[in-house]
Amino acid sequence: GIQVEQSPPDLILQEGANSTLRCNFSDSVNNLQWFHQNPWGQLINLFYIPSGTKQNGRLSATTVATERYSLLYISSSQTTDSGVYFCAVERASNTGKLIFGQGTTLQVKP
Amino acid sequence: NAGVTQTPKFRVLKTGQSMTLLCAQDMNHEYMYWYRQDPGMGLRLIHYSVGEGTTAKGEVPDGYNVSRLKKQNFLLGLESAAPSQTSVYFCASSYRGKVEPQHFGDGTRLSIL
C-alpha cells in the first residue's frame, strides 16, 4: 500500500520562530489533508491540498503532486501551535480512505 | 452546527464485554469512516461506508463490526472487547470522498481492562 512519511518526527521551537514540516508519499494521490491534533486530542482540519499552494493566516501548505511531497509552513509560531501535525493521503480509489503519516510533534516554548 | 458527534466520549470496559460507539453527522455526507489511534501513531482506518446500507473493511477491521442503517449515523461495535482494542476512536465523514475534506469528531477514548 501507499506509504506516508513525515519529517521531522519531533520539533521544538521558540515562540516566534518559523518551521517547515514535510510529508512524502509513495504513490499518486487525489486527496491530501493536513491536520493539527491539539493537546486535548481534537483533530483540526488545516488544509485540503491535493496540489498547489494554500494559505490560512500564519499557516500555508504546498503540495507538489508530481514529486510526491507536501510541505506545511508555520510562521511566527505561537504556543497554541503545539501538538501533533498529521499528513493524510488518499489514493485514487474514490472511497475517501485516508492513510495517515506518523505525525510531527511540535512543541513551541514561550 | 454540530458537525460530527461521537458518543460516548470515554468508556472503560472489561475484557469480553460488548459495546457500540455512535457517530452522527448533520452535514448530509455520503461517506463515513471509523479510525483508531494508538499512542504515538497516526490514525488507521477500521471500516468505512460509502452510503446508507453499505459498509466495507479498512486496514484494521478484525474484532469490529459496523452498521449504517441511516445516512446520518455510523455505528461501530465491539462484540467481545480485548485489551488490544484500547485506543482512541475517531469518526469522520465527507461528501463522496473525493473532492471534499473529511470532517472528524472529537474522538472516543476507550480502555479495555
Short mmCIF file of C-alpha atoms in Angstrom, two decimals:
data_model
loop_
_atom_site.label_atom_id
_atom_site.label_comp_id
_atom_site.label_asym_id
_atom_site.label_seq_id
_atom_site.Cartn_x
_atom_site.Cartn_y
_atom_site.Cartn_z
CA GLY A 1 0.00 0.00 0.00
CA ILE A 2 0.88 3.64 -0.13
CA GLN A 3 3.49 4.84 2.36
CA VAL A 4 3.33 8.23 4.05
CA GLU A 5 6.44 9.55 5.78
CA GLN A 6 6.57 12.73 7.80
CA SER A 7 9.63 14.63 8.93
CA PRO A 8 10.91 15.63 11.35
CA PRO A 9 9.26 13.36 13.94
CA ASP A 10 9.79 15.93 16.68
CA LEU A 11 10.39 19.66 16.62
CA ILE A 12 10.99 22.17 19.39
CA LEU A 13 10.73 25.86 18.59
CA GLN A 14 10.97 29.13 20.42
CA GLU A 15 7.89 31.28 20.12
CA GLY A 16 8.14 33.47 17.04
CA ALA A 17 10.25 31.05 15.00
CA ASN A 18 9.29 29.64 11.62
CA SER A 19 9.19 25.97 10.66
CA THR A 20 8.62 23.62 7.74
CA LEU A 21 7.07 20.18 8.08
CA ARG A 22 7.38 17.68 5.27
CA CYS A 23 5.19 14.83 4.05
CA ASN A 24 6.42 12.35 1.44
CA PHE A 25 4.13 9.79 -0.16
CA SER A 26 4.95 6.81 -2.31
CA ASP A 27 2.17 6.83 -4.91
CA SER A 28 -0.16 9.13 -6.80
CA VAL A 29 -2.90 10.63 -4.67
CA ASN A 30 -6.12 12.52 -5.30
CA ASN A 31 -6.52 13.82 -1.77
CA LEU A 32 -4.07 15.19 0.76
CA GLN A 33 -5.02 16.77 4.05
CA TRP A 34 -3.02 18.35 6.88
CA PHE A 35 -4.38 18.08 10.41
CA HIS A 36 -3.40 19.53 13.75
CA GLN A 37 -4.12 17.39 16.79
CA ASN A 38 -4.24 19.68 19.78
CA PRO A 39 -3.24 18.69 23.32
CA TRP A 40 -6.87 17.73 24.02
CA GLY A 41 -6.79 15.19 21.20
CA GLN A 42 -9.04 17.03 18.78
CA LEU A 43 -8.21 16.77 15.09
CA ILE A 44 -8.39 20.11 13.36
CA ASN A 45 -8.51 20.14 9.59
CA LEU A 46 -5.88 22.65 8.41
CA PHE A 47 -5.73 22.19 4.66
CA TYR A 48 -7.23 20.10 1.93
CA ILE A 49 -4.49 20.35 -0.66
CA PRO A 50 -4.04 17.61 -3.26
CA SER A 51 -1.96 20.05 -5.31
CA GLY A 52 -0.87 23.68 -5.37
CA THR A 53 -0.46 26.18 -2.57
CA LYS A 54 -2.88 27.49 0.04
CA GLN A 55 -2.52 29.96 2.88
CA ASN A 56 -4.52 30.49 6.03
CA GLY A 57 -3.14 33.16 8.31
CA ARG A 58 0.28 32.12 9.61
CA LEU A 59 -0.02 28.70 8.03
CA SER A 60 0.50 27.74 4.43
CA ALA A 61 0.86 24.49 2.56
CA THR A 62 2.26 23.41 -0.78
CA THR A 63 1.78 20.05 -2.48
CA VAL A 64 3.88 19.04 -5.48
CA ALA A 65 1.91 16.01 -6.61
CA THR A 66 4.29 15.10 -9.44
CA GLU A 67 7.16 14.83 -6.95
CA ARG A 68 5.02 13.24 -4.25
CA TYR A 69 5.54 15.58 -1.36
CA SER A 70 3.77 18.27 0.60
CA LEU A 71 5.10 20.97 2.91
CA LEU A 72 3.40 22.74 5.79
CA TYR A 73 4.83 26.11 6.77
CA ILE A 74 4.24 27.66 10.16
CA SER A 75 5.39 31.24 10.53
CA SER A 76 5.76 33.25 13.73
CA SER A 77 4.90 30.20 15.81
CA GLN A 78 2.82 30.53 18.97
CA THR A 79 2.48 28.24 21.97
CA THR A 80 -1.02 27.35 20.77
CA ASP A 81 0.58 25.77 17.69
CA SER A 82 1.92 22.96 19.89
CA GLY A 83 0.58 19.49 19.21
CA VAL A 84 0.91 16.83 16.55
CA TYR A 85 0.65 17.57 12.85
CA PHE A 86 -0.56 14.80 10.58
CA CYS A 87 -0.48 14.45 6.86
CA ALA A 88 -3.02 12.05 5.33
CA VAL A 89 -3.43 10.96 1.73
CA GLU A 90 -5.95 9.07 -0.35
CA ARG A 91 -5.06 7.02 -3.36
CA ALA A 92 -7.21 7.30 -6.48
CA SER A 93 -9.86 4.96 -5.09
CA ASN A 94 -12.91 7.23 -4.98
CA THR A 95 -13.76 5.98 -1.49
CA GLY A 96 -12.04 8.64 0.58
CA LYS A 97 -9.93 6.20 2.57
CA LEU A 98 -7.16 8.22 4.19
CA ILE A 99 -3.71 6.86 5.02
CA PHE A 100 -2.06 8.82 7.80
CA GLY A 101 1.59 9.51 8.42
CA GLN A 102 3.12 9.05 11.86
CA GLY A 103 2.94 12.75 12.59
CA THR A 104 5.31 15.54 13.63
CA THR A 105 5.15 16.51 17.29
CA LEU A 106 5.69 20.25 17.67
CA GLN A 107 6.44 21.98 20.93
CA VAL A 108 6.55 25.77 20.94
CA LYS A 109 8.19 27.24 24.02
CA PRO A 110 7.35 30.72 25.30
CA ASN B 1 -23.93 23.34 13.54
CA ALA B 2 -22.80 20.17 15.37
CA GLY B 3 -20.77 18.59 12.53
CA VAL B 4 -19.64 15.10 13.58
CA THR B 5 -20.69 13.98 17.06
CA GLN B 6 -19.36 10.89 18.80
CA THR B 7 -20.85 9.23 21.87
CA PRO B 8 -19.67 8.32 24.40
CA LYS B 9 -16.51 10.41 24.90
CA PHE B 10 -14.96 7.99 27.40
CA ARG B 11 -15.63 4.40 28.33
CA VAL B 12 -13.95 1.68 30.37
CA LEU B 13 -14.81 -1.93 29.61
CA LYS B 14 -13.80 -5.28 30.96
CA THR B 15 -12.37 -7.92 28.63
CA GLY B 16 -15.18 -9.79 26.91
CA GLN B 17 -17.80 -7.07 27.27
CA SER B 18 -19.53 -5.61 24.25
CA MET B 19 -20.38 -2.05 23.36
CA THR B 20 -21.38 0.22 20.50
CA LEU B 21 -19.89 3.57 19.60
CA LEU B 22 -22.20 6.00 17.85
CA CYS B 23 -21.24 8.56 15.25
CA ALA B 24 -23.75 11.09 13.99
CA GLN B 25 -23.24 13.76 11.32
CA ASP B 26 -25.58 16.55 10.31
CA MET B 27 -23.86 17.58 7.06
CA ASN B 28 -25.71 15.13 4.77
CA HIS B 29 -22.40 13.43 3.94
CA GLU B 30 -22.49 10.23 1.92
CA TYR B 31 -19.23 8.79 3.23
CA MET B 32 -18.44 7.89 6.83
CA TYR B 33 -15.37 6.34 8.44
CA TRP B 34 -14.14 4.83 11.69
CA TYR B 35 -10.46 5.16 12.61
CA ARG B 36 -8.44 4.17 15.64
CA GLN B 37 -5.41 5.98 17.01
CA ASP B 38 -2.86 4.24 19.18
CA PRO B 39 -0.19 6.06 21.20
CA GLY B 40 2.48 7.71 19.06
CA MET B 41 0.80 6.72 15.84
CA GLY B 42 -1.33 8.17 13.14
CA LEU B 43 -4.91 7.07 12.58
CA ARG B 44 -5.73 3.75 10.93
CA LEU B 45 -8.97 3.01 9.12
CA ILE B 46 -11.17 0.31 10.67
CA HIS B 47 -14.30 0.34 8.49
CA TYR B 48 -15.99 2.79 6.20
CA SER B 49 -19.28 3.33 4.41
CA VAL B 50 -19.97 4.97 1.06
CA GLY B 51 -23.71 5.19 1.61
CA GLU B 52 -26.69 4.13 3.67
CA GLY B 53 -26.85 0.35 3.98
CA THR B 54 -23.27 -0.20 2.76
CA THR B 55 -20.07 -0.93 4.70
CA ALA B 56 -16.57 -2.06 3.82
CA LYS B 57 -13.38 -3.09 5.61
CA GLY B 58 -10.43 -0.79 6.11
CA GLU B 59 -6.87 -1.50 7.26
CA VAL B 60 -7.62 -2.99 10.69
CA PRO B 61 -11.20 -4.43 10.69
CA ASP B 62 -10.72 -7.52 12.85
CA GLY B 63 -12.73 -7.55 16.06
CA TYR B 64 -15.11 -4.80 14.93
CA ASN B 65 -18.46 -4.64 13.19
CA VAL B 66 -20.27 -1.64 11.76
CA SER B 67 -23.71 -0.68 10.55
CA ARG B 68 -25.08 2.27 8.55
CA LEU B 69 -28.87 1.94 8.78
CA LYS B 70 -29.40 5.69 8.46
CA LYS B 71 -27.38 8.09 6.34
CA GLN B 72 -26.53 10.30 9.28
CA ASN B 73 -25.39 7.54 11.66
CA PHE B 74 -22.49 5.10 11.61
CA LEU B 75 -22.17 2.60 14.45
CA LEU B 76 -19.02 0.77 15.50
CA GLY B 77 -19.47 -2.38 17.57
CA LEU B 78 -17.11 -4.42 19.68
CA GLU B 79 -18.68 -7.83 20.29
CA SER B 80 -16.06 -9.13 22.73
CA ALA B 81 -13.67 -6.41 23.80
CA ALA B 82 -9.95 -7.21 24.11
CA PRO B 83 -7.16 -5.16 25.73
CA SER B 84 -5.62 -4.68 22.26
CA GLN B 85 -8.66 -2.60 21.38
CA THR B 86 -7.75 0.03 23.95
CA SER B 87 -7.44 3.11 21.77
CA VAL B 88 -8.92 6.43 20.81
CA TYR B 89 -11.60 6.04 18.15
CA PHE B 90 -12.39 8.77 15.64
CA CYS B 91 -15.31 9.02 13.30
CA ALA B 92 -15.21 11.11 10.13
CA SER B 93 -17.49 11.97 7.27
CA SER B 94 -17.21 13.57 3.83
CA TYR B 95 -19.02 14.25 0.57
CA ARG B 96 -18.33 11.43 -1.88
CA GLY B 97 -14.81 11.08 -0.51
CA LYS B 98 -13.04 12.65 -3.43
CA VAL B 99 -13.42 16.40 -3.73
CA GLU B 100 -14.10 17.38 -0.14
CA PRO B 101 -12.02 17.10 3.02
CA GLN B 102 -13.00 14.71 5.77
CA HIS B 103 -14.52 16.18 8.92
CA PHE B 104 -13.66 14.48 12.22
CA GLY B 105 -15.43 14.05 15.52
CA ASP B 106 -13.69 14.70 18.83
CA GLY B 107 -12.93 11.04 19.49
CA THR B 108 -13.93 8.34 21.98
CA ARG B 109 -11.30 7.21 24.47
CA LEU B 110 -11.88 3.50 25.15
CA SER B 111 -9.99 1.45 27.74
CA ILE B 112 -10.31 -2.33 27.97
CA LEU B 113 -9.16 -3.82 31.26
#
